[in-house]
Coordinates of C-alpha atoms in Angstrom, one line a residue:
X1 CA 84.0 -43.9 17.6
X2 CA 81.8 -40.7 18.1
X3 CA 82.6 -39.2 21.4
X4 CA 79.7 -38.2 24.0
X5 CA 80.4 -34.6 23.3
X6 CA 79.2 -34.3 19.5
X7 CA 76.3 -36.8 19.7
X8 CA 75.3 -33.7 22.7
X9 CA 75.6 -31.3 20.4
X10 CA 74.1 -32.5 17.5
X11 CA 70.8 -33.8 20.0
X12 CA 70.8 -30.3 21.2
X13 CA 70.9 -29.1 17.3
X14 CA 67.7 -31.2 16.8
X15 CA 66.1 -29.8 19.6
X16 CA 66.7 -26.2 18.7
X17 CA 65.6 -26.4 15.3
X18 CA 62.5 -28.5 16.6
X19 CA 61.6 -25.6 19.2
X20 CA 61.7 -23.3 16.4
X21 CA 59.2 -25.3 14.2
X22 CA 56.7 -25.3 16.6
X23 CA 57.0 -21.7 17.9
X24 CA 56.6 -20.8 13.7
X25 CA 53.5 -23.4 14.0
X26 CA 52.3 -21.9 16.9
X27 CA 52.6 -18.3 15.7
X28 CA 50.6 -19.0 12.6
X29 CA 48.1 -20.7 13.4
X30 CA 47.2 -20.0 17.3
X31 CA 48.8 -16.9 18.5
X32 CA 48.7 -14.6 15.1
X33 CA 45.4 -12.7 14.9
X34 CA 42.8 -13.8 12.5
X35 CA 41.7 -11.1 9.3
X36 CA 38.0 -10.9 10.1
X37 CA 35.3 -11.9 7.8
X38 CA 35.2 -10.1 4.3
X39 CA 32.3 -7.9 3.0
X40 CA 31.3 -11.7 1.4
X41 CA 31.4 -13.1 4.6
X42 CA 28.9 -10.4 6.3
X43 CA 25.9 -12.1 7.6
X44 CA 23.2 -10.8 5.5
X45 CA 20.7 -8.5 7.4
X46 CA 17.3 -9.8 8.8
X47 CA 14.1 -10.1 6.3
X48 CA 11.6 -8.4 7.7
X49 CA 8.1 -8.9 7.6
X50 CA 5.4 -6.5 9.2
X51 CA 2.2 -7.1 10.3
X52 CA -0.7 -4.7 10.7
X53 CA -3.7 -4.9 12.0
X54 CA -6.5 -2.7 9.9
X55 CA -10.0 -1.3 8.9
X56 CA -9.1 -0.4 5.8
X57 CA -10.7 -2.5 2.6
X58 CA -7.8 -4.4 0.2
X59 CA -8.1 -1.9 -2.4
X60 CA -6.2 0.4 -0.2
X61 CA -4.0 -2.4 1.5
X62 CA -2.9 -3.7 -2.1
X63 CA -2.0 -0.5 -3.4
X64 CA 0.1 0.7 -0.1
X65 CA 2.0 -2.3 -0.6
X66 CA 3.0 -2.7 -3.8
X67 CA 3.9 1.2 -3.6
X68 CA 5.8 0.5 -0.4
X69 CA 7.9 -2.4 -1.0
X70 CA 8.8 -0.8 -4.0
X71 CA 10.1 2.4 -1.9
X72 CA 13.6 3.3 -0.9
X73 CA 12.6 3.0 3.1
X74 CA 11.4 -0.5 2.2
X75 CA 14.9 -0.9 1.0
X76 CA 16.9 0.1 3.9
X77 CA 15.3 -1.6 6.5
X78 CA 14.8 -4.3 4.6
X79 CA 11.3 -5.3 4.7
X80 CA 10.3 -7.6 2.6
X81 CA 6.1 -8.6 3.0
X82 CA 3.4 -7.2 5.2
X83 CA 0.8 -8.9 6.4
X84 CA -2.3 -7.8 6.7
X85 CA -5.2 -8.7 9.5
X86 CA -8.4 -7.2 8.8
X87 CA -10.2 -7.7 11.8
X88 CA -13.6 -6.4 12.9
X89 CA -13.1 -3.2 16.1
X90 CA -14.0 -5.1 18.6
X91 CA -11.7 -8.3 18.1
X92 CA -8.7 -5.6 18.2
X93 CA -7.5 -5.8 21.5
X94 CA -7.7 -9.4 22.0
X95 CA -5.6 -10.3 18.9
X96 CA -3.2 -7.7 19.6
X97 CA -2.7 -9.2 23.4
X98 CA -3.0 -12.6 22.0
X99 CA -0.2 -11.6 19.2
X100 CA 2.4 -11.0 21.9
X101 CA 2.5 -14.5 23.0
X102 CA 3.2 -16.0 19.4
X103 CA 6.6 -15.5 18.3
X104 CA 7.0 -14.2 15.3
X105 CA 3.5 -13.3 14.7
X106 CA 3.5 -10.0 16.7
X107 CA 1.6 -7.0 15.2
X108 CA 3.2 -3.9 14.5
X109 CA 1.2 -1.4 13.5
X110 CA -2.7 -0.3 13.6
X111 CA -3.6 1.7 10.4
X112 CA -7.2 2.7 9.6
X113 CA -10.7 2.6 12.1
X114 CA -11.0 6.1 13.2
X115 CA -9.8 8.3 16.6
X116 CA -12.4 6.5 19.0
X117 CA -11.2 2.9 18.2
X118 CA -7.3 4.2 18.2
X119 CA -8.1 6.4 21.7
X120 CA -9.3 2.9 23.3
X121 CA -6.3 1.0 22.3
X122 CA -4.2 4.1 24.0
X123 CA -6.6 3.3 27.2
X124 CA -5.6 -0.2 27.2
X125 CA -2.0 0.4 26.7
X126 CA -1.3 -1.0 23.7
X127 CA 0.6 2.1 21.9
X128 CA 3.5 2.8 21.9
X129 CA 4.9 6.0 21.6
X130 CA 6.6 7.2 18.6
X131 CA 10.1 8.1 18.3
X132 CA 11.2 8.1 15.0
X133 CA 13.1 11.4 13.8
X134 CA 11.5 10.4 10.2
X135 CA 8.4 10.9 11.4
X136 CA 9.0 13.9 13.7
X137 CA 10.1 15.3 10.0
X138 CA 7.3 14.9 8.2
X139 CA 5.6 16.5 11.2
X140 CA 6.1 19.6 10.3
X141 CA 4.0 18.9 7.1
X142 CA 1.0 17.6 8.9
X143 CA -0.7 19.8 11.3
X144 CA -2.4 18.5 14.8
X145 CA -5.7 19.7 14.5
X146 CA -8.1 20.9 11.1
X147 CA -11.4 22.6 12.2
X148 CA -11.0 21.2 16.0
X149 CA -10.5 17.5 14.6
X150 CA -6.7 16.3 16.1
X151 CA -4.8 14.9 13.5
X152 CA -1.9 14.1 16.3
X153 CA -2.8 12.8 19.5
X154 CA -0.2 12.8 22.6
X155 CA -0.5 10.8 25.8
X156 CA 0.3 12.6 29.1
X157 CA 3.7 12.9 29.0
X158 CA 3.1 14.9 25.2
X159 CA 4.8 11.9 23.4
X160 CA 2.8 11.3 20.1
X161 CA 0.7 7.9 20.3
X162 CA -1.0 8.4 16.6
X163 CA -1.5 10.4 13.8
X164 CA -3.7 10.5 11.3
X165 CA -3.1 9.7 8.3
X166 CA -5.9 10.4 6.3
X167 CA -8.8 12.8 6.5
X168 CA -12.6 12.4 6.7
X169 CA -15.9 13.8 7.1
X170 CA -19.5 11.9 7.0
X171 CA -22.7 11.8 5.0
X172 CA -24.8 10.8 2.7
X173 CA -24.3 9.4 -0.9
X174 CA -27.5 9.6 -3.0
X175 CA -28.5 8.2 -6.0
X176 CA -30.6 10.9 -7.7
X177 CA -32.3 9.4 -10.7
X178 CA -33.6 6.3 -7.8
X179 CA -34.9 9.3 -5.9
X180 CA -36.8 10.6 -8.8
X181 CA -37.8 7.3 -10.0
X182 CA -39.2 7.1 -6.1
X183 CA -40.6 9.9 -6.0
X184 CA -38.7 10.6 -3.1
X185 CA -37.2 14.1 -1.7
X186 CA -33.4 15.1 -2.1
X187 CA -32.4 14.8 1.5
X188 CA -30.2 17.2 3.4
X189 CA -30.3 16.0 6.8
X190 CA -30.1 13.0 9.0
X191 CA -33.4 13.2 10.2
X192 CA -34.4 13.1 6.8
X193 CA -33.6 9.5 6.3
X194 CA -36.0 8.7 9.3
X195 CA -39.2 10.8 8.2
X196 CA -42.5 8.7 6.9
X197 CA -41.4 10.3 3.6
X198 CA -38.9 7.7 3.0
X199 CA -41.4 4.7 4.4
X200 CA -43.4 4.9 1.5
X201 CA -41.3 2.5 -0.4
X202 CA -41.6 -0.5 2.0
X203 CA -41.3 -3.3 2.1
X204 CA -38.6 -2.4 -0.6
X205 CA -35.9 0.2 1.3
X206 CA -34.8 2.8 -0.2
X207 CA -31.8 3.6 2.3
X208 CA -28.8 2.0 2.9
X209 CA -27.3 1.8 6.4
X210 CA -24.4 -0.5 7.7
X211 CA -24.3 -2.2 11.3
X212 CA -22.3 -0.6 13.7
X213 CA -20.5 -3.7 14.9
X214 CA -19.0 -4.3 11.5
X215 CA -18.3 -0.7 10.5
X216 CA -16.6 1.6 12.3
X217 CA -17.2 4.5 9.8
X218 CA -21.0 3.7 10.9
X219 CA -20.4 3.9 14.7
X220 CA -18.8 7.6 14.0
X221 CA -22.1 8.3 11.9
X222 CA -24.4 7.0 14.6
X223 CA -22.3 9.0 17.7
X224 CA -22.5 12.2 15.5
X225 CA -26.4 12.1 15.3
X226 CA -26.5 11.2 19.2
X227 CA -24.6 14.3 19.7
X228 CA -26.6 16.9 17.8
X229 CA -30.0 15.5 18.9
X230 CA -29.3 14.3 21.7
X231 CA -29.5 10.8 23.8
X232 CA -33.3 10.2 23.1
X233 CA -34.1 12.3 20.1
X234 CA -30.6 11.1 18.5
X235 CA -31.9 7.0 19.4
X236 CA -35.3 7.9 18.2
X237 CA -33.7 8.7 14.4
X238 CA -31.3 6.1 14.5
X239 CA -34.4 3.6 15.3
X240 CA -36.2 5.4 12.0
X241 CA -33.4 5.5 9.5
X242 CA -32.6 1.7 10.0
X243 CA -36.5 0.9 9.8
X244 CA -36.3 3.0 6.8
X245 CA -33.4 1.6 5.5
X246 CA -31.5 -2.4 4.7
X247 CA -28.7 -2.6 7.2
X248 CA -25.5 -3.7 5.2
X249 CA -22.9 -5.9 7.2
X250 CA -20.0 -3.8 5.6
X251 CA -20.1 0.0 5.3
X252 CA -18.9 -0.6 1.5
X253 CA -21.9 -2.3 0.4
X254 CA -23.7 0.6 1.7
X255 CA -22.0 2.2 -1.1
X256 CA -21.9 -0.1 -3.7
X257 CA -26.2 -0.1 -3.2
X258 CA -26.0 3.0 -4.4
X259 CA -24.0 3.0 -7.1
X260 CA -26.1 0.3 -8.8
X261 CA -29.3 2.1 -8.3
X262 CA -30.4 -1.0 -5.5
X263 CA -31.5 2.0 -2.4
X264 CA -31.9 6.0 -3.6
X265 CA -29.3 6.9 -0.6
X266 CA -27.1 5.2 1.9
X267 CA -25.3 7.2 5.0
X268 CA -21.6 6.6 4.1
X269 CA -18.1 8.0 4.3
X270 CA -16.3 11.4 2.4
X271 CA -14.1 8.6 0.0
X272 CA -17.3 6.2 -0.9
X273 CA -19.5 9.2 -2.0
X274 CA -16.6 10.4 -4.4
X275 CA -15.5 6.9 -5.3
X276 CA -19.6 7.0 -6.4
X277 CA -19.6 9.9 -8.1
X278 CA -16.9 8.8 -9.9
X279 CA -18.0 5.2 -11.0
X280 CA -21.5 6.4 -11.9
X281 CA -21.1 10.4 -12.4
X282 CA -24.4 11.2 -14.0
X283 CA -26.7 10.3 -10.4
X284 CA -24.3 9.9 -7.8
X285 CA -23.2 12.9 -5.3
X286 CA -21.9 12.8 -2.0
X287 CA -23.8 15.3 0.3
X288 CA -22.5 16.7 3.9
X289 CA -24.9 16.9 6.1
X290 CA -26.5 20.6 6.9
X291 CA -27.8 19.5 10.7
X292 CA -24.0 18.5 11.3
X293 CA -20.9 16.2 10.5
X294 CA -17.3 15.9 11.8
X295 CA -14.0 16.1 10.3
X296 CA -12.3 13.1 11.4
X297 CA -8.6 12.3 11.5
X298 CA -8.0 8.3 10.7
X299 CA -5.1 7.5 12.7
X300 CA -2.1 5.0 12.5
X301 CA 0.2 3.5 15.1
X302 CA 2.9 2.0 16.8
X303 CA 1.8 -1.0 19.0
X304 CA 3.7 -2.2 21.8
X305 CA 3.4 -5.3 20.8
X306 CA 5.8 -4.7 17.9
X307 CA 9.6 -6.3 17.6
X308 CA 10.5 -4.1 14.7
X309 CA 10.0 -1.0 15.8
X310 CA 12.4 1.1 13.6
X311 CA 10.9 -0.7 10.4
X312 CA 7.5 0.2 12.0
X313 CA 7.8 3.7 12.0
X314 CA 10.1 3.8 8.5
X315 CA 6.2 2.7 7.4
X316 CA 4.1 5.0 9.4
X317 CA 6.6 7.5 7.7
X318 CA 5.9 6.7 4.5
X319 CA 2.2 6.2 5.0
X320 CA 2.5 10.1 6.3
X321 CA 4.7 11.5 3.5
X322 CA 3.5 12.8 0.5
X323 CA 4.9 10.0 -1.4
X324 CA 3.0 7.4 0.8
X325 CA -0.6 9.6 0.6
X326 CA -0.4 9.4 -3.4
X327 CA -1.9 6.3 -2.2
X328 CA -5.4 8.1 -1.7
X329 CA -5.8 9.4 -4.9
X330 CA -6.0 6.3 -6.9
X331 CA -9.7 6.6 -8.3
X332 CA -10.7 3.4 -7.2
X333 CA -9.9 4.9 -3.3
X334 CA -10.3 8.8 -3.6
X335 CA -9.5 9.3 0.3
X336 CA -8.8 12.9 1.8
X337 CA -5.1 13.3 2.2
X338 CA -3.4 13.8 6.0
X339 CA -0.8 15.7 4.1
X340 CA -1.8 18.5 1.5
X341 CA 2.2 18.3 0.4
X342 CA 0.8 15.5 -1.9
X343 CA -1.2 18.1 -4.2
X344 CA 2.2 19.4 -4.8
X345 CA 3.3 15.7 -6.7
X346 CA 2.9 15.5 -10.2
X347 CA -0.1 12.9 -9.7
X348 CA -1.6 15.3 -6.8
X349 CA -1.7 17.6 -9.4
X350 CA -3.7 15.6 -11.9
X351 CA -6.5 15.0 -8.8
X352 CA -8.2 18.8 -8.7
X353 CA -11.3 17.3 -8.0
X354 CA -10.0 15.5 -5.0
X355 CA -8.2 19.0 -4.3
X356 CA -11.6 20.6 -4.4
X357 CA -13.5 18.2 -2.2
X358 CA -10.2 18.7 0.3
X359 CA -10.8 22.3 0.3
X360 CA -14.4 22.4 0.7
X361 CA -14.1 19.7 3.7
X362 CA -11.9 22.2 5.6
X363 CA -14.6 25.5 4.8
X364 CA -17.2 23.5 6.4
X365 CA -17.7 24.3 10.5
X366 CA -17.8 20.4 12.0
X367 CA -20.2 20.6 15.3
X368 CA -18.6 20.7 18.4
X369 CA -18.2 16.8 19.0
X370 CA -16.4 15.0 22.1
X371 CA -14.4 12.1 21.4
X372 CA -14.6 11.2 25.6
X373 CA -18.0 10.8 25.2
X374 CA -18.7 9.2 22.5
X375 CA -15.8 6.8 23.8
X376 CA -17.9 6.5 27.5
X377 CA -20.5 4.7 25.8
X378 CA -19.2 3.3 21.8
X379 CA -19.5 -0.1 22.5
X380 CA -23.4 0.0 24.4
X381 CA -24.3 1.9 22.1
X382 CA -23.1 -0.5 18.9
X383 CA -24.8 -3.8 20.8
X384 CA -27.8 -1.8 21.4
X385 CA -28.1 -1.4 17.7
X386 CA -27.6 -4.8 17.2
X387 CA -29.8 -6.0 19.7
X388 CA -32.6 -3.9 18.4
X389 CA -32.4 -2.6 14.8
X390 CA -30.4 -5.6 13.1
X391 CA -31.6 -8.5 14.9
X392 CA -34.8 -7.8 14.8
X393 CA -35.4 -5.5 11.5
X394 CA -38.0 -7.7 9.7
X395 CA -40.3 -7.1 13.1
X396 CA -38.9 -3.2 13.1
X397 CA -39.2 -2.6 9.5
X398 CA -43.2 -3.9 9.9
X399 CA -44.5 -1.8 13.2
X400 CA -42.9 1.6 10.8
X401 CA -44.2 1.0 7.7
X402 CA -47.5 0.4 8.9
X403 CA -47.5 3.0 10.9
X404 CA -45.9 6.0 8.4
X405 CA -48.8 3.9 5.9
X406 CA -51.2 5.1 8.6
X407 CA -49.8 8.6 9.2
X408 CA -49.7 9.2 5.2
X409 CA -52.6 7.8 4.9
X410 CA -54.6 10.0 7.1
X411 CA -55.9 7.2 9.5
X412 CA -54.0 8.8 12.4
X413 CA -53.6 11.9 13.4
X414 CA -50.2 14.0 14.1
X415 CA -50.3 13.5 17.7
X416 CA -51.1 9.6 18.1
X417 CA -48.3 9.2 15.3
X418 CA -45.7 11.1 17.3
X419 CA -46.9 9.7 20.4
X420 CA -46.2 5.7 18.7
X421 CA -42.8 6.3 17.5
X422 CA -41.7 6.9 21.0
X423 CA -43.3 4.2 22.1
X424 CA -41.0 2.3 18.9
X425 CA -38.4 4.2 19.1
X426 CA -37.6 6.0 22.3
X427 CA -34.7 4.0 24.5
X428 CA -35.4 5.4 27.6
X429 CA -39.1 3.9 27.4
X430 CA -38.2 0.3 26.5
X431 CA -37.7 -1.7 30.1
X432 CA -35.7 -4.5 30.5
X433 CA -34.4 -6.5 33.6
X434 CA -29.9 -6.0 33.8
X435 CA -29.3 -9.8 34.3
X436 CA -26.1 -8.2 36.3
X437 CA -28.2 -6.5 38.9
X438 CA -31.9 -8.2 38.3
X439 CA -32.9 -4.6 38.5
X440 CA -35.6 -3.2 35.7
X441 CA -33.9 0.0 33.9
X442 CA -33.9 1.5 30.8
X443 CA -31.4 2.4 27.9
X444 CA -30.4 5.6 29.4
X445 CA -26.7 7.2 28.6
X446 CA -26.2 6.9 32.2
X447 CA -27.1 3.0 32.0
X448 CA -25.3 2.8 28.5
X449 CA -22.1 4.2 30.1
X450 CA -22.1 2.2 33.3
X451 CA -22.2 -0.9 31.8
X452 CA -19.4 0.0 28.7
X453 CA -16.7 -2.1 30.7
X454 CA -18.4 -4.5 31.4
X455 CA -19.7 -5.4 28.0
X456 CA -16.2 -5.0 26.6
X457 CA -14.9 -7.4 29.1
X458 CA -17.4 -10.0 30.4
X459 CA -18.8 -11.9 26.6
X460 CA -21.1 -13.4 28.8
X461 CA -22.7 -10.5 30.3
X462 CA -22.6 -9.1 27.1
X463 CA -24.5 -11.7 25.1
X464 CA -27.2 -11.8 27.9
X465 CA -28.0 -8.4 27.3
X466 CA -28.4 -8.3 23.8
X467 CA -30.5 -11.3 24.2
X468 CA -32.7 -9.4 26.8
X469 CA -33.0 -6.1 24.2
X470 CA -33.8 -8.3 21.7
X471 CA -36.7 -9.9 23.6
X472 CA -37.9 -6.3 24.9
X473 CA -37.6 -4.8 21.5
X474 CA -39.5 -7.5 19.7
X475 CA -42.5 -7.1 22.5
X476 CA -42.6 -3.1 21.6
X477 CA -42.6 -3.3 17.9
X478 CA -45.2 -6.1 18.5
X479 CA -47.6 -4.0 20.3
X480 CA -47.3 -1.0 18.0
X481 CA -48.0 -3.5 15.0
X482 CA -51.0 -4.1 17.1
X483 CA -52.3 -1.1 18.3
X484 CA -52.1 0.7 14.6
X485 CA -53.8 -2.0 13.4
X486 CA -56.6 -1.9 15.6
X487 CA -56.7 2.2 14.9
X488 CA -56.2 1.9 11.3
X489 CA -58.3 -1.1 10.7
X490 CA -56.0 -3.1 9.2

């Protein structure tokens, strides 16, 4: 018989050894600290996909991103697909508002559309500034103004909002063996395009012109000639040139006209004339204006609406480097460059003819041209146009070529002529009633610039007026249709 002592013992044995198995238990598997994951076992970083929001035509947009996706910053930020929205200027700031509310479908950069469009987005706060030391060192490559023309713009504080990233200045492309097949003068000016000269091909135009609301490049063209002529004069050849002309709804087919031999000239941008004289070398040259042009700076920048801002600015960097501007000289795009380190590259230096267009771009003095105002009254004055060149051109395109057929003809004389292309032409002479006040006015660039806001931000408003200018420009061309009749017995 076992006593009561060694049964004690041996329960107290069990119990030890029983304590000690779960304290080896517990040590393993609660208490001692976990290796953390392997380099396998790393969560893999976050695909990124920009979107931008552009002017520029897919022939550019194509080429930057198969370049850039192929680029070592593409790599390290890890961005996978941009996505492009090529939206008309005006529709900009509402689908860049509207884009913050959609997750996941935020924009992240604007590239492309000129200084005026990019300056208005600054007004209504949708820049951001930019940060980036890879962009503040390919700064030092770029500098912030050619010939007066900023190529870097800074808010008040001095941060950086955009920069350009390409170069521009504006004119004419023509088509000389149309002009000679026209008979037709090689023009040098803007008012060129809008002399009776030019009339004497209608009903068949022989200029090419793009509407202002669906071409920004256009609006810059149109602001210039309002600058050096002046308000009335500078409506009054506006008016002419698109009765002289077919008004294009993109600023490319303006170009493509030309090329083909369709109009003898078209007004267009620096890249389209040497894109022409490239496609069709033996008649097309791209001529600068002598009465004036600009050299314009097309921006690109970070919006505030973007959730990837570092893999924003990695491709505003590469957009700016010289790596990024071999992008402009493909021959099919033949753009000015932002940054003249890309002459330096092996393909810059195959592109002297690009080289030499750059050079002679920066001899030429631009005239001295305000951004604030042409910015106090852009979108007016693009309506206007709308309202009473495009809309109504068959009517336009009538009242002039009768009366340049009467001029050149001899059935009127010099002063009756002048004195009916104001009454055509002339904005501050055509009265209409503002359905905002009920008041009768005038397009003035007083009126044009006190209404700007309100056009941008009330549709309404908006479509009443151009309904109104329609209406009043229709009853003008009208009555000088009449009136030259009745003089020139027609």
């Amino acid at each position: 018989m076992r006593s009561r002592g060694s049964i004690s013992m041996k329960v107290l044995a069990i119990l030890a050894i029983a304590v000690i198995i779960i304290a080896i238990v517990a040590y393993f598997f609660v208490l001692k600290p976990q290796p953390g994951p392997g380099p396998e076992e790393e969560q893999p970083k976050e695909e990124i996909v920009l979107r931008v929001i552009t002017r520029h035509g897919y022939d550019i947009l194509d080429k930057a991103e198969e370049m850039f996706l192929q680029s070592e910053l593409a790599k390290e930020y890890n961005i996978v697909d941009i996505v492009w929205l090529s939206i008309d200027p005006g529709q900009w700031v509402d689908i860049i508002e509207a884009s913050a509310k959609k997750p996941g479908k935020e924009i992240d950069v604007a590239w492309g559309g000129g200084p005026t469009l990019f300056d208005f987005l600054a007004r209504e706060g949708l820049l951001k500034p930019i940060d980036s030391p890879l962009i503040e060192e390919i700064l030092k490559e770029i500098p912030e103004e050619i010939n007066g023309a900023p190529l870097v713009r800074k808010d008040k504080e001095g941060r950086i909002i955009w920069v350009a990233a390409a170069i521009s200045s504006f004119g004419f492309t023509i088509n000389t063996q149309v002009l000679k097949k026209l008979n037709l003068p090689m023009p040098s000016r803007w008012i060129d395009l809008a002399n009776e000269t030019f009339a004497s091909t209608l009903p068949v135009p022989s200029v090419g012109v793009a509407c202002p609301t669906r071409s920004t490049s256009n609006t810059r063209m149109y602001e210039i000639i309002l600058q050096i002529y002046g308000w009335r004069k500078g409506w009054i050849i506006i008016t002419l040139m698109g009765a002289n002309a077919r008004v294009y709804g993109e600023s490319g087919l303006v170009r493509d006209a030309v090329i083909r031999g369709d109009i003898a000239v078209g007004i267009t941008i620096d890249f389209y004339g040497y894109t022409a004289q490239i496609q069709n070398p033996e008649n097309c040259r791209y001529i600068i204006p002598t009465d004036g042009t600009i050299i314009n700076g097309d921006p690109i920048a970070l919006l505030t609406t973007s959730k990837h801002p570092e893999a924003a600015q990695a491709f505003i960097a590469w957009v700016l480097s010289a790596e990024g501007q071999k992008v402009w000289l493909d021959k099919d795009i033949n753009r000015l460059p932002a940054n003249s380190k890309v002459f330096e590259t092996p393909e810059g230096k195959q592109r002297s003819d690009l080289k030499q267009a750059y050079e002679s771009t920066l001899g030429k003095i631009p005239i001295n041209f305000s951004d604030e105002l042409a910015l106090s009254y852009e979108n007016a004055m693009r309506w206007f146009f709308y309202a009473t060149i495009t809309d109504p051109h068959d009517k336009l395109q009538e009242a002039w070529r009768l009366l340049a057929k009467a001029r050149l003809e001899g059935k009127i004389s010099k002063e009756k002529f002048m004195q009916l292309i104001e009454e055509l032409a002339d904005p501050t002479k055509l009265e209409f009633v503002d359905p905002a006040t009920g008041k009768k006015v005038t397009f003035t660039q007083e009126f044009a610039q006190s209404i700007e806001m309100k056009i941008i931000q009330n549709v309404d408003y908006r479509n009443e007026l151009i309904e109104v200018w329609r209406e009043a420009a229709i009853k003008r061309y009208e009555k000088v249709i009449n009136e030259v009749k009745a003089l020139a017995g027609s």
